[in-house]
CSV table of C-alpha atoms in Angstrom, one decimal:
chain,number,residue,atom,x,y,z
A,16,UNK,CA,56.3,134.7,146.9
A,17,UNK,CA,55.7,132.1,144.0
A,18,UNK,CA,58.2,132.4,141.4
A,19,UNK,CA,59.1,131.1,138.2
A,20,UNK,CA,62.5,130.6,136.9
A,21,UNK,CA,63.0,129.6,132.9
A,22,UNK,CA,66.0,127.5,132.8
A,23,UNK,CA,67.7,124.5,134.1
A,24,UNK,CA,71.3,125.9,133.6
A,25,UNK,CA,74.1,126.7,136.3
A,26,UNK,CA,71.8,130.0,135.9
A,27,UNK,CA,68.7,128.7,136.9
A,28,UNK,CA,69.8,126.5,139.4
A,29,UNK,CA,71.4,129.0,141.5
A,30,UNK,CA,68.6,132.0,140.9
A,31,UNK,CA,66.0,129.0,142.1
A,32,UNK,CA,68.4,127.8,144.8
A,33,UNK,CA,68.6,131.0,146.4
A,34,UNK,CA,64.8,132.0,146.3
A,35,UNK,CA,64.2,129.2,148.2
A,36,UNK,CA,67.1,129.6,150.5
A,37,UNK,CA,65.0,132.4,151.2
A,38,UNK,CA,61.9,131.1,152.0
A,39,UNK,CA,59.9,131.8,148.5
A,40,UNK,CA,57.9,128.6,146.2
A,41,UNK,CA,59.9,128.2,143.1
A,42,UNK,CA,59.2,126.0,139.7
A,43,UNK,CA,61.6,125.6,137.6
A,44,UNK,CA,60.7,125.6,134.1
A,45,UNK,CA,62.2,123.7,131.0
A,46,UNK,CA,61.3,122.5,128.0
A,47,UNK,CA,59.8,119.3,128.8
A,48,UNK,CA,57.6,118.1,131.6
A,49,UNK,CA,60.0,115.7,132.9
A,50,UNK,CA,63.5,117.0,132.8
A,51,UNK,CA,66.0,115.2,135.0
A,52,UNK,CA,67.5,118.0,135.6
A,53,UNK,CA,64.8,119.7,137.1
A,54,UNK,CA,63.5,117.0,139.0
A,55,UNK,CA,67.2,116.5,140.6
A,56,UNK,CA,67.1,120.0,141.4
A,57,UNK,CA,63.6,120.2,143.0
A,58,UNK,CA,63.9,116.6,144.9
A,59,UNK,CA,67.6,118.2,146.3
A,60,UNK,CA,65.6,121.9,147.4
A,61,UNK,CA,62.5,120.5,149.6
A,62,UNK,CA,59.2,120.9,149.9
A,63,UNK,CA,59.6,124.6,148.6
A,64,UNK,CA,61.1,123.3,145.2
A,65,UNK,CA,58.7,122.2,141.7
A,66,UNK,CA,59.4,121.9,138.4
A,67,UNK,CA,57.3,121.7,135.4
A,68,UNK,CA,57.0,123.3,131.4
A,69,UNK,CA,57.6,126.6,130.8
A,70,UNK,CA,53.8,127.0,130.6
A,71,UNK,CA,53.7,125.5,134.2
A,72,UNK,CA,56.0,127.4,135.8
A,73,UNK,CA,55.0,130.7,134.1
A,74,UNK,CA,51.3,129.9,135.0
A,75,UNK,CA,52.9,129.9,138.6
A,76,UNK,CA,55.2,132.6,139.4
A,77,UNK,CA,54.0,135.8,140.3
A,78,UNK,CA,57.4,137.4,138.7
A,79,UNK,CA,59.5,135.3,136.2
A,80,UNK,CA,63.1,135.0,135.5
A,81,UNK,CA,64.7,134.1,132.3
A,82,UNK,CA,67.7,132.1,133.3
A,83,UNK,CA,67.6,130.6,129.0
A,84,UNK,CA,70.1,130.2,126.9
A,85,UNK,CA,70.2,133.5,125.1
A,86,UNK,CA,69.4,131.4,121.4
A,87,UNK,CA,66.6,130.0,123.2
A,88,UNK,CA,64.7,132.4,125.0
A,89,UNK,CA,62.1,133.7,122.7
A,90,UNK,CA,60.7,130.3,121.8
A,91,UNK,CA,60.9,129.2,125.8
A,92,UNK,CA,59.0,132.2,126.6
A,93,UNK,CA,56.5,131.7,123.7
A,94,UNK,CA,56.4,127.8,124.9
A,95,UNK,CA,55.3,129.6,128.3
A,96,UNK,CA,53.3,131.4,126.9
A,97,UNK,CA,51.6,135.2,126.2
A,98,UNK,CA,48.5,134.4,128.3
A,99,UNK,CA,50.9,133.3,131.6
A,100,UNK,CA,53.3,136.1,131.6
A,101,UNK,CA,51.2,139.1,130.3
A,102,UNK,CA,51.5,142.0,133.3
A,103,UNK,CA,54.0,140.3,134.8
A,104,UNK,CA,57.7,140.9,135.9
A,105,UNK,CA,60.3,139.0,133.4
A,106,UNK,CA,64.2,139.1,135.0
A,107,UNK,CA,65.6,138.6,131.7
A,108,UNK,CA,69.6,137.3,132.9
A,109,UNK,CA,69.8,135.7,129.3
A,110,UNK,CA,73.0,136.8,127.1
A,111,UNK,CA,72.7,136.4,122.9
A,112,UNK,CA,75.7,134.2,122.8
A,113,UNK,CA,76.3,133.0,119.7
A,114,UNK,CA,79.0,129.6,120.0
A,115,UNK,CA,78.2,128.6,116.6
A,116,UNK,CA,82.2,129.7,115.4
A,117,UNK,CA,84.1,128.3,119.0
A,118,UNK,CA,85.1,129.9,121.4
A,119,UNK,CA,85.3,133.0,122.6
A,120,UNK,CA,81.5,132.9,121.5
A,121,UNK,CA,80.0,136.2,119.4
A,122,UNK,CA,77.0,137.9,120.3
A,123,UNK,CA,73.8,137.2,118.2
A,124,UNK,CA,72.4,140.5,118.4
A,125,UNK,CA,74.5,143.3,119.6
A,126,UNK,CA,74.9,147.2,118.8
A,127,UNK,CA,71.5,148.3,117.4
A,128,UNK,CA,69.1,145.9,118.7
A,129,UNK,CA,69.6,143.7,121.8
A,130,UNK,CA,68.0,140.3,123.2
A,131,UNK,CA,66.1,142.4,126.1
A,132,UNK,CA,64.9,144.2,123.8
A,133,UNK,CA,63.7,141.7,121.3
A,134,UNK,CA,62.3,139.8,124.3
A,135,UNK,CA,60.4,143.2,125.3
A,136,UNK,CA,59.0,143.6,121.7
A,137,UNK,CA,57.5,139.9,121.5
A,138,UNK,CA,56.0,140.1,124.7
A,139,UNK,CA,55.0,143.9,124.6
A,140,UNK,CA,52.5,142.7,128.0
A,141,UNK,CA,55.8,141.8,130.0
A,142,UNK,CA,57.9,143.9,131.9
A,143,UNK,CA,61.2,143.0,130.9
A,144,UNK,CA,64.1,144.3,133.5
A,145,UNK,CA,67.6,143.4,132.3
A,146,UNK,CA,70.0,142.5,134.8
A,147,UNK,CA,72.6,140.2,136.5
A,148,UNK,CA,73.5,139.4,133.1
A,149,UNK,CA,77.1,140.6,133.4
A,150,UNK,CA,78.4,138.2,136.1
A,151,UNK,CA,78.9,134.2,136.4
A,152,UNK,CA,76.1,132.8,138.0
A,153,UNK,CA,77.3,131.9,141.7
A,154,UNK,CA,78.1,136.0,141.8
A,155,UNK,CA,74.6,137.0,140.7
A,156,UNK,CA,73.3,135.6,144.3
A,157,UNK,CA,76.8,136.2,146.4
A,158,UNK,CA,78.2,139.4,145.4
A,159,UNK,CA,79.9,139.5,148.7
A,160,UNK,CA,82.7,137.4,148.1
A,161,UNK,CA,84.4,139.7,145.7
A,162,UNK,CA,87.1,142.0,147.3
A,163,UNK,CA,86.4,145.4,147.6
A,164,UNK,CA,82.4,147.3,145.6
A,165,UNK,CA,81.2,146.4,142.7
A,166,UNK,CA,77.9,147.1,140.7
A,167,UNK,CA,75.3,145.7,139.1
A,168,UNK,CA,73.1,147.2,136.0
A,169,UNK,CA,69.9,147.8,135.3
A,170,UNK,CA,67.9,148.3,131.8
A,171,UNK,CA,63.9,148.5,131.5
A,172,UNK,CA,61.2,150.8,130.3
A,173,UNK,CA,58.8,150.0,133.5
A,174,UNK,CA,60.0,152.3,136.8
A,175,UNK,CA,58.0,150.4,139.0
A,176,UNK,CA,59.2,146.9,137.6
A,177,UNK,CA,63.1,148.2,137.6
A,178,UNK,CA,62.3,149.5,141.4
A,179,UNK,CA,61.0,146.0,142.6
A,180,UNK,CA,63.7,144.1,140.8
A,181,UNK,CA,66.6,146.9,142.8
A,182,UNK,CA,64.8,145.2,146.1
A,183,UNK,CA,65.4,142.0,144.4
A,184,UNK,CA,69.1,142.7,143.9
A,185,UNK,CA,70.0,144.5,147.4
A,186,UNK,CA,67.7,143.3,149.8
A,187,UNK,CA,67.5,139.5,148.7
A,188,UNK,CA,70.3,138.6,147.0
A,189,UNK,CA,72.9,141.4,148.8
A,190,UNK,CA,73.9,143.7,145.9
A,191,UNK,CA,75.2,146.7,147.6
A,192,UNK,CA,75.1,148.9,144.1
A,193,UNK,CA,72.9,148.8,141.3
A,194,UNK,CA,73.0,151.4,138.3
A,195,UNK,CA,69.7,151.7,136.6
A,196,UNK,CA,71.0,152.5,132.5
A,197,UNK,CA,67.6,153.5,131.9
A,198,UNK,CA,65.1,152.2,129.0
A,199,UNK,CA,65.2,148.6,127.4
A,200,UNK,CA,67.4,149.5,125.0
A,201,UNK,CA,70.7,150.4,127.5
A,202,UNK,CA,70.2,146.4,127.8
A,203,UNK,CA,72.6,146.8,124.4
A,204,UNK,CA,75.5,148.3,126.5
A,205,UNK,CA,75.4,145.2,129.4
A,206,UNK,CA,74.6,142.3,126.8
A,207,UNK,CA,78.0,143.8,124.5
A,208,UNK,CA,80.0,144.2,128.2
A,209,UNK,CA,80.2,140.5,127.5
A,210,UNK,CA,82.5,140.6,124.8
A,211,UNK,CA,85.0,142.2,127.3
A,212,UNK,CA,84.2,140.1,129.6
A,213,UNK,CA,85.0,136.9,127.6
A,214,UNK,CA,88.2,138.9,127.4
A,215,UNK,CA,88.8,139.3,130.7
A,216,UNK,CA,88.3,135.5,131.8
A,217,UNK,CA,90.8,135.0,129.0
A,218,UNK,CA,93.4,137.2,130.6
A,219,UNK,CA,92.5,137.1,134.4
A,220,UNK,CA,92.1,133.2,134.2
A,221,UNK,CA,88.6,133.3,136.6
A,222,UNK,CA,85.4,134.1,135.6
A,223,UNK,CA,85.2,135.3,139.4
A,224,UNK,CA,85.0,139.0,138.8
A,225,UNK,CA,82.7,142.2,137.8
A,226,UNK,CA,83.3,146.1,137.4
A,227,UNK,CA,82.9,148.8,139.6
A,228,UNK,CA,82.7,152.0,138.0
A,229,UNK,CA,84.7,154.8,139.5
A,230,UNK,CA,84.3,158.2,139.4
B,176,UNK,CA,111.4,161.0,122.2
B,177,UNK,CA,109.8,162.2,118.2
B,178,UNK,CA,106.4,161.5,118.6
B,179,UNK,CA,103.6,161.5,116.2
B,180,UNK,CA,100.0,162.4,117.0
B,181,UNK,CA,97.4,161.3,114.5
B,182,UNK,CA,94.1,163.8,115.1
B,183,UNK,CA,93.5,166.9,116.0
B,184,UNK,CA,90.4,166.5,117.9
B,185,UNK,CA,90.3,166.5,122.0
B,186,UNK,CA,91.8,163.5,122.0
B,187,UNK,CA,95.1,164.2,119.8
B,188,UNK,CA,95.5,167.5,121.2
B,189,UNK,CA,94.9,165.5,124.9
B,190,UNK,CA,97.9,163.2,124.1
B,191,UNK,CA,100.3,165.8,122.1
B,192,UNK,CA,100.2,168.3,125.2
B,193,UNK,CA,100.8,165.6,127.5
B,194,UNK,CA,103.6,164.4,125.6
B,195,UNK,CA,105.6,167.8,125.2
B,196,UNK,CA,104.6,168.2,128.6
B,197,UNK,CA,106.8,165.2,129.8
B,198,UNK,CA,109.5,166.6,127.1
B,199,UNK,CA,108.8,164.6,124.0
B,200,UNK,CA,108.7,166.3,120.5
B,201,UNK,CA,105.3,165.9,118.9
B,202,UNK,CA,104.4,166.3,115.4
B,203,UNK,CA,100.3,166.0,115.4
B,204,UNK,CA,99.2,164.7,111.9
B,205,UNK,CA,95.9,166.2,109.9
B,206,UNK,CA,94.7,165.9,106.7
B,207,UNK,CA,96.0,169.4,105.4
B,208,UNK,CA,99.2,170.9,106.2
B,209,UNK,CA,97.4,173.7,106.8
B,210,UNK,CA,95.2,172.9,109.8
B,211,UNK,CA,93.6,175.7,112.0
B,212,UNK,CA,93.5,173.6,114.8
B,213,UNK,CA,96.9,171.8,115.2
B,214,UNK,CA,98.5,175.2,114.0
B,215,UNK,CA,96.8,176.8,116.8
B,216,UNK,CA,98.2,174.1,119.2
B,217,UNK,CA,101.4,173.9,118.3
B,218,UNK,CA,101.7,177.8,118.5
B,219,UNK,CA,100.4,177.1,122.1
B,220,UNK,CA,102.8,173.9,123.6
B,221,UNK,CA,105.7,176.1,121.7
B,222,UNK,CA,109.0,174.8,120.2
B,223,UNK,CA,108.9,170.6,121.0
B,224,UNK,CA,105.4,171.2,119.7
B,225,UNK,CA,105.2,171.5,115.5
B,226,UNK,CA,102.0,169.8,113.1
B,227,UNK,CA,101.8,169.2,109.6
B,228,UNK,CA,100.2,166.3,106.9
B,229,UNK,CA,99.7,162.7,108.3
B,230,UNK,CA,102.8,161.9,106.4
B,231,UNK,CA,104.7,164.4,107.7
B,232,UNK,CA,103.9,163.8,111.4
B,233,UNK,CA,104.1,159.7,110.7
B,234,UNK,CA,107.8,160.2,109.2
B,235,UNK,CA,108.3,162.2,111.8
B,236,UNK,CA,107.1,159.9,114.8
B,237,UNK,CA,109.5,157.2,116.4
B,238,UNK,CA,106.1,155.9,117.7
B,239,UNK,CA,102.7,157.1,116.7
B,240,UNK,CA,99.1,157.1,118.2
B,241,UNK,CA,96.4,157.3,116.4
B,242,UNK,CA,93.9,159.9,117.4
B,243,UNK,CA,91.7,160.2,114.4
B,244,UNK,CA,88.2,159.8,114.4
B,245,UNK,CA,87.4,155.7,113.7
B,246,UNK,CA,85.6,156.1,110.7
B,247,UNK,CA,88.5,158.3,109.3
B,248,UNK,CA,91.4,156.1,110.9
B,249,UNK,CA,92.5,153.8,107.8
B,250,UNK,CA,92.4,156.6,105.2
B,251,UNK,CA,94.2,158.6,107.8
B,252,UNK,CA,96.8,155.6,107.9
B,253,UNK,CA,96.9,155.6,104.4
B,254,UNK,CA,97.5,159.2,104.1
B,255,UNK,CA,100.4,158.8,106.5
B,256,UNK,CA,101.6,155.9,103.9
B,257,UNK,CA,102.9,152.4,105.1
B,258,UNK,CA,106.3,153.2,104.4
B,259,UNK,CA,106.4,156.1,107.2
B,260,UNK,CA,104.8,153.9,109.6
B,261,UNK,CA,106.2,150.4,109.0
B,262,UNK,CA,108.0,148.7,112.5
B,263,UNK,CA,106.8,151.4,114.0
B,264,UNK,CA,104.1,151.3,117.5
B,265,UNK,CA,101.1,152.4,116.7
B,266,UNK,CA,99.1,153.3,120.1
B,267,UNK,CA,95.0,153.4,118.8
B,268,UNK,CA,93.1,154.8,120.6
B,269,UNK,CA,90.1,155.3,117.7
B,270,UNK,CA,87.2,153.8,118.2
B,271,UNK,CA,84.3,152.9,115.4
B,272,UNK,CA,81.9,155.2,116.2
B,273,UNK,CA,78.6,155.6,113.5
B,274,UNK,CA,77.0,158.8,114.6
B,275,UNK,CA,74.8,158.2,111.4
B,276,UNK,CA,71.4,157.3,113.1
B,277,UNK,CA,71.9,159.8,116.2
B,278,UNK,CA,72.7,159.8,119.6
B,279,UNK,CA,73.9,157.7,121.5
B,280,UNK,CA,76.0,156.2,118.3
B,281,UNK,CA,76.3,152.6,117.0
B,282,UNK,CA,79.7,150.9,116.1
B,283,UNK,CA,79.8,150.2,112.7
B,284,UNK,CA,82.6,147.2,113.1
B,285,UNK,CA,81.8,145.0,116.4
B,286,UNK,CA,81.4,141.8,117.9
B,287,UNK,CA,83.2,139.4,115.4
B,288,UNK,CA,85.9,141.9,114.3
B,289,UNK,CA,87.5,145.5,115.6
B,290,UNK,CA,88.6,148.9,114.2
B,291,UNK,CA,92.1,147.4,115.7
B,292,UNK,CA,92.2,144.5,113.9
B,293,UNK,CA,90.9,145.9,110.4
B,294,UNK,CA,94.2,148.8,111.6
B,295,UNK,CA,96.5,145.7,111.9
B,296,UNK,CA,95.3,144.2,108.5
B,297,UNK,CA,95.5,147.4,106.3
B,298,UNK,CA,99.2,147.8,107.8
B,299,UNK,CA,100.5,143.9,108.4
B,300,UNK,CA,104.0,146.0,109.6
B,301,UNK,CA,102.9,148.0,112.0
B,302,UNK,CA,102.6,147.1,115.9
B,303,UNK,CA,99.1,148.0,116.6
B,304,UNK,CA,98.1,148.5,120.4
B,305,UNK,CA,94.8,149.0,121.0
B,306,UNK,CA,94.3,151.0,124.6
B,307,UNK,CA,92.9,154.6,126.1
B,308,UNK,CA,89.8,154.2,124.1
B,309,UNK,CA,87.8,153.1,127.0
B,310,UNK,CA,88.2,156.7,128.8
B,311,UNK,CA,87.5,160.3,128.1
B,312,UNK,CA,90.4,162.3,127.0
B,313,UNK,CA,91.3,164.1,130.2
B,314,UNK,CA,91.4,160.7,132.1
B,315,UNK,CA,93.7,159.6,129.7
B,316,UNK,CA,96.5,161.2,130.6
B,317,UNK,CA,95.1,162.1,133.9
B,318,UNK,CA,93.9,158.8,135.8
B,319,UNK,CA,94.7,160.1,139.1
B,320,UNK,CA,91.7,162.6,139.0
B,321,UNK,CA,89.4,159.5,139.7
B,322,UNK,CA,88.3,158.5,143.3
B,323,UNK,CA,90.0,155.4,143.5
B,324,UNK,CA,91.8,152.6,141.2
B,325,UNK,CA,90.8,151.9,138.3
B,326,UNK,CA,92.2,149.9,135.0
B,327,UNK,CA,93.4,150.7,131.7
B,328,UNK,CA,93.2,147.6,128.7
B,329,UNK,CA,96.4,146.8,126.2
B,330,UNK,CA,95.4,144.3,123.1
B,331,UNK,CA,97.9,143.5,120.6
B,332,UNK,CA,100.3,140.9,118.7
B,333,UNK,CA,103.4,142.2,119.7
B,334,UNK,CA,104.2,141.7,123.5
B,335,UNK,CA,107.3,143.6,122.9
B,336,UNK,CA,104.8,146.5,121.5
B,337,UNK,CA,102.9,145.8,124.7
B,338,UNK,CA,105.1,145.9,127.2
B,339,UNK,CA,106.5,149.7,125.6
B,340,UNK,CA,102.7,150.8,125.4
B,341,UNK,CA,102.3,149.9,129.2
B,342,UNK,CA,105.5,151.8,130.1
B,343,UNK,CA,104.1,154.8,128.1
B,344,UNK,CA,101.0,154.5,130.6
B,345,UNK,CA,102.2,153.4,133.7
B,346,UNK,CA,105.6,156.2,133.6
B,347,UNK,CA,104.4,158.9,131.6
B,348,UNK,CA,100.5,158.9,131.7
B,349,UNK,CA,100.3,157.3,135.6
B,350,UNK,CA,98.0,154.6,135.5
B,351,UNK,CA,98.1,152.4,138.4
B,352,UNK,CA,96.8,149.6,136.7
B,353,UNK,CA,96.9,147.6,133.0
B,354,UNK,CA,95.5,144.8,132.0
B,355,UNK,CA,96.8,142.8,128.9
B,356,UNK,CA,93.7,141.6,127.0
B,357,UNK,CA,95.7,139.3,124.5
B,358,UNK,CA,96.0,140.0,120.8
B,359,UNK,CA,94.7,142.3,118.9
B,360,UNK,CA,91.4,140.7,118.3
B,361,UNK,CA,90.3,141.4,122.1
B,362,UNK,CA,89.9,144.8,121.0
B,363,UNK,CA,86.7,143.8,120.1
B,364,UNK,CA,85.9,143.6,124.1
B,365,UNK,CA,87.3,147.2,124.7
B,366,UNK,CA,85.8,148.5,121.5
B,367,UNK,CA,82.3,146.9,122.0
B,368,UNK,CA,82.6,148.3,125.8
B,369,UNK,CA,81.9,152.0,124.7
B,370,UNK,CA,78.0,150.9,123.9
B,371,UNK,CA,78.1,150.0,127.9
B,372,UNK,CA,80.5,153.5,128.2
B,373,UNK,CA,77.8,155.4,126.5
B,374,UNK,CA,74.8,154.8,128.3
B,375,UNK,CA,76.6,154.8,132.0
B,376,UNK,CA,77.8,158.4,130.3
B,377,UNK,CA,73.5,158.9,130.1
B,378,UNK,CA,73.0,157.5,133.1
B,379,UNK,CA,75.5,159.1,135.0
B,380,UNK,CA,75.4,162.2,133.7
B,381,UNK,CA,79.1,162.6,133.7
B,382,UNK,CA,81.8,160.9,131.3
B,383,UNK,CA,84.5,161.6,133.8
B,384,UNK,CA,84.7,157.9,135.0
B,385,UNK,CA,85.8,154.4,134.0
B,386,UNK,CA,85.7,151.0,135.7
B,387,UNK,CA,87.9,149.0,137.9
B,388,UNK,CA,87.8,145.0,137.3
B,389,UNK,CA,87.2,143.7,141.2
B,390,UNK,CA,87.7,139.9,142.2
């Protein structure tokens, strides 16, 4: 599958790492044409492995994620443009952190409104799926080296979109669990987990870790 | 023990059966002396159980929780009046719910500040431990219902307040497990963790559940 991955983070890196890994055409997207982060990354994956502008990689993928910087993802996503994601699936992992007051960082929108959501109402063409956004980014494609279950969340208002982005999770990148919240909005309940999170990688010292809810 | 129970809602009455239970005497604090409900209780748990005002119960308390609704919790404090509470534990277990613009409700204090902290500035003397809010009533005092471990959360500035509050949980209430956020400011992850709690409560269909943090 072609796929497009907005981002040249830790984030982006592994998502794009790992689609390759299994056997899928990925371009990594940033800002500018030539980022030297990009170009490291593709010349390091092979063959399978491009990078480009968000417009390019957008153009490109078939489904897109949005590995961004939460204060940055609306104006990457307009950069890539309306026209190149319209129908398409976005995998929104981006969190509204806010690091503008130190650390721990606050949340830039939280509560009533949420950055999947803002993202769904800019791009109302897009079908925005929520997830992965609640662990570091080397568990988000090996949830098997925790000890013991642990689940992953859902949020989107497209069925279809959330049940292709569940195969995503389980059958490509091994999530055993995945809870779908329901509609876009529920993306308020995973992006505010993170202020417990920051928390807990206070108190536990890793950032190695994720919830499993028990009933 | 003389304990002091702040609410008469599920909660309170929860926490003040569980107490006399285990052989404490509990005072549960309302507005009026006169209160239907915690009358009604106390007639029920019989003689270590009695209720009367918020200052009553808070003279009365060697510890206190407070089981008040959030958006009633300081004027509840303030009813009970600093000088009955002062050097005293305060267990909160309130959380800063806005049921103003529906279902499911917004908090109307999150992100960069806590119904916990706002608690420990309104009353600089007492020992404010922020923990339980992150579970339904029943599993409160009853954690062992739950098909497996799972974790209870402690945030506050006094370890010695702390360390109490995690004997009151582990011993009397029998959780397995507590975690020890920090100060009181990382109340702001367990607070902000209800908008999570509330729509796994949608999507579940059940509240009788919690989370267990797996590494």
């Amino acid at each position: 599958m072609k796929i497009a991955v907005l981002g040249t983070g830790m984030v982006g890196k592994a998502i794009g790492s790992k689609l390759v890994s299994l056997g899928h055409a990925v371009k990594l997207g940033a800002r500018a044409a030539k980022n030297e982060k990009a170009a490291a990354w593709s010349a390091q994956c092979g063959a399978d492995a491009s990078h480009g502008t968000f417009a390019e990689a957008a153009a490109f993928g078939e489904i897109v994620f949005n590995c961004t910087a939460g204060s940055g993802s609306i104006d990457a996503l307009t950069a890539a443009g309306a026209a190149n994601l319209n129908g398409k699936i976005l995998i929104d992992i981006a969190n509204p952190l806010d690091f503008s007051g130190g650390m721990p960082p606050t949340l830039f929108v939280s509560n009533n409104d949420s950055l999947g959501e803002r993202i769904q109402r800019a791009f109302p063409e897009l079908k925005v799926v929520k997830t992965l956004n609640t662990v570091n980014a080397d568990l988000m494609v090996n949830p098997a080296q925790l000890k013991g279950d642990h689940d992953m969340f859902v949020s989107g208002n497209d069925a279809e979109a959330k049940a292709f982005v569940k195969e995503i999770l389980t059958r490509w990148f091994g999530w055993k669990s995945v809870i779908d919240l329901g509609d876009i909005s529920t993306a308020r309940g995973t992006e505010s987990f993170l202020l417990l999170w920051l928390r807990l990688w206070g108190a536990l010292g890793t950032f190695n870790f994720n919830v499993k809810v028990v009933r």
